[in-house]
C-alpha positions as a Markdown table, in Angstrom:
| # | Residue | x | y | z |
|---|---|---|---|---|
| 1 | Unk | -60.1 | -35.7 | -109.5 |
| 2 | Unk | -59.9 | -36.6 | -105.7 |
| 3 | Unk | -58.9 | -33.2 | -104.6 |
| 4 | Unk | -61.5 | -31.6 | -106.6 |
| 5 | Unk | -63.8 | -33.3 | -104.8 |
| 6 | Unk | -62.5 | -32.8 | -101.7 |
| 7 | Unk | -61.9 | -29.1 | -102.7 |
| 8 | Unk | -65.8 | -28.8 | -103.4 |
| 9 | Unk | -66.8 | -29.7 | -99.8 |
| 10 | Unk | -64.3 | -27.8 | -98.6 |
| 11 | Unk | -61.4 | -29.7 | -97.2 |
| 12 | Unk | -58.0 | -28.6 | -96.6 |
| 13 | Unk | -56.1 | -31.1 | -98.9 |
| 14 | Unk | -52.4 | -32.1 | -97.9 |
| 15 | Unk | -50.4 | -34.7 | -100.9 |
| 16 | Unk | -47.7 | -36.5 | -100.5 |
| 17 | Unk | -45.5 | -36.5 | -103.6 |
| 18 | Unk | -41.8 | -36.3 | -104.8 |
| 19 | Unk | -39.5 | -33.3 | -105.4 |
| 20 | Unk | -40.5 | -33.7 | -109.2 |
| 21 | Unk | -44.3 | -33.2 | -109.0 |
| 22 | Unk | -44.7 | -30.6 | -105.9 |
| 23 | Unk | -46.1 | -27.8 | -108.6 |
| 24 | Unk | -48.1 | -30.2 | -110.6 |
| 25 | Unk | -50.0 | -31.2 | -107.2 |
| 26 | Unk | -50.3 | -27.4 | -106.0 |
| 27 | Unk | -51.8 | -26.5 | -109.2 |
| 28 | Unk | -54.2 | -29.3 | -109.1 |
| 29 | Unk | -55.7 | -27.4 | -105.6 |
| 30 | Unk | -53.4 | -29.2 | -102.7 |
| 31 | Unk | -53.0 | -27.0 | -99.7 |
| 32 | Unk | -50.1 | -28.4 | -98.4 |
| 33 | Unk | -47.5 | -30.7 | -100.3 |
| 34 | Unk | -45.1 | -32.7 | -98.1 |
| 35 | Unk | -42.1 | -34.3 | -100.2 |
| 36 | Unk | -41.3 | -37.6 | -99.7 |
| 37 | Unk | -38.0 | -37.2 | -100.3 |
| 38 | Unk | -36.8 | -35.2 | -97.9 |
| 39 | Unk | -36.4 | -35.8 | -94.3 |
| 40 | Unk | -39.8 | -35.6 | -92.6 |
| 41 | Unk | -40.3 | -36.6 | -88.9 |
| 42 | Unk | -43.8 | -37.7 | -87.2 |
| 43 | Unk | -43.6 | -34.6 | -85.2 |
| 44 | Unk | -44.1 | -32.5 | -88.6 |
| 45 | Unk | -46.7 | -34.3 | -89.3 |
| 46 | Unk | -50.4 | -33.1 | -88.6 |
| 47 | Unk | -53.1 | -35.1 | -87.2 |
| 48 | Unk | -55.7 | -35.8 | -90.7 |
| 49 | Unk | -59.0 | -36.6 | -90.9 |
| 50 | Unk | -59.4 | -39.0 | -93.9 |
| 51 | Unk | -56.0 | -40.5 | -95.7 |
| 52 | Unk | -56.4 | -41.8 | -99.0 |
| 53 | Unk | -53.5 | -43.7 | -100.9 |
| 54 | Unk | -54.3 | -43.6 | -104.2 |
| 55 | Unk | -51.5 | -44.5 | -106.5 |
| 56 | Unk | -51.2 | -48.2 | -105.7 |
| 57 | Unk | -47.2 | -49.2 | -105.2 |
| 58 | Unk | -45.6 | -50.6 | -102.4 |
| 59 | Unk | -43.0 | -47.6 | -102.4 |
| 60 | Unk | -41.3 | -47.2 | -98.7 |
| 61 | Unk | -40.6 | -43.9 | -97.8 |
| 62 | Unk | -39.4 | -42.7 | -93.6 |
| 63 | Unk | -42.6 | -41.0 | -93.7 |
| 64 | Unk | -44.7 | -44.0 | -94.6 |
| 65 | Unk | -43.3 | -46.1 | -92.0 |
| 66 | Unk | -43.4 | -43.4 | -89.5 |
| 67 | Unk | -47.3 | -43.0 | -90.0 |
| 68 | Unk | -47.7 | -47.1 | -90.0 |
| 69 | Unk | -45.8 | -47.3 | -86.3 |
| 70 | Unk | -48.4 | -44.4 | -85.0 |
């Protein structure tokens, strides 16, 4: 629902998600997926507007942590 609505005022959406839910995400309208599980450095990373976290565990992943220092 969230990137709907973000898709209706016309935001480029970018999700975070595992290996197991990349196509699910890009058919729900994300722009960009970034996997979690892989290897992802702060340089990759683009500078975002608006973050939202919406699934509600305390998972730890590199690029978490990365984005927390920054």
């Amino acid at each position: 629902m969230v990137i709907r609505l973000a898709k209706y005022f016309e935001a480029e959406v970018t999700r975070v998600c595992g290996s197991s839910n990349i196509e699910l995400v890009k058919s729900l309208g994300a722009d960009k997926v970034i996997d979690y599980t892989k290897e992802v450095t702060k340089n990759q990373l683009e500078q975002y507007d608006f973050i939202l976290g919406a699934v509600g565990k305390n998972k730890t992943s590199k690029i978490k942590v990365q984005c927390k220092k920054h």
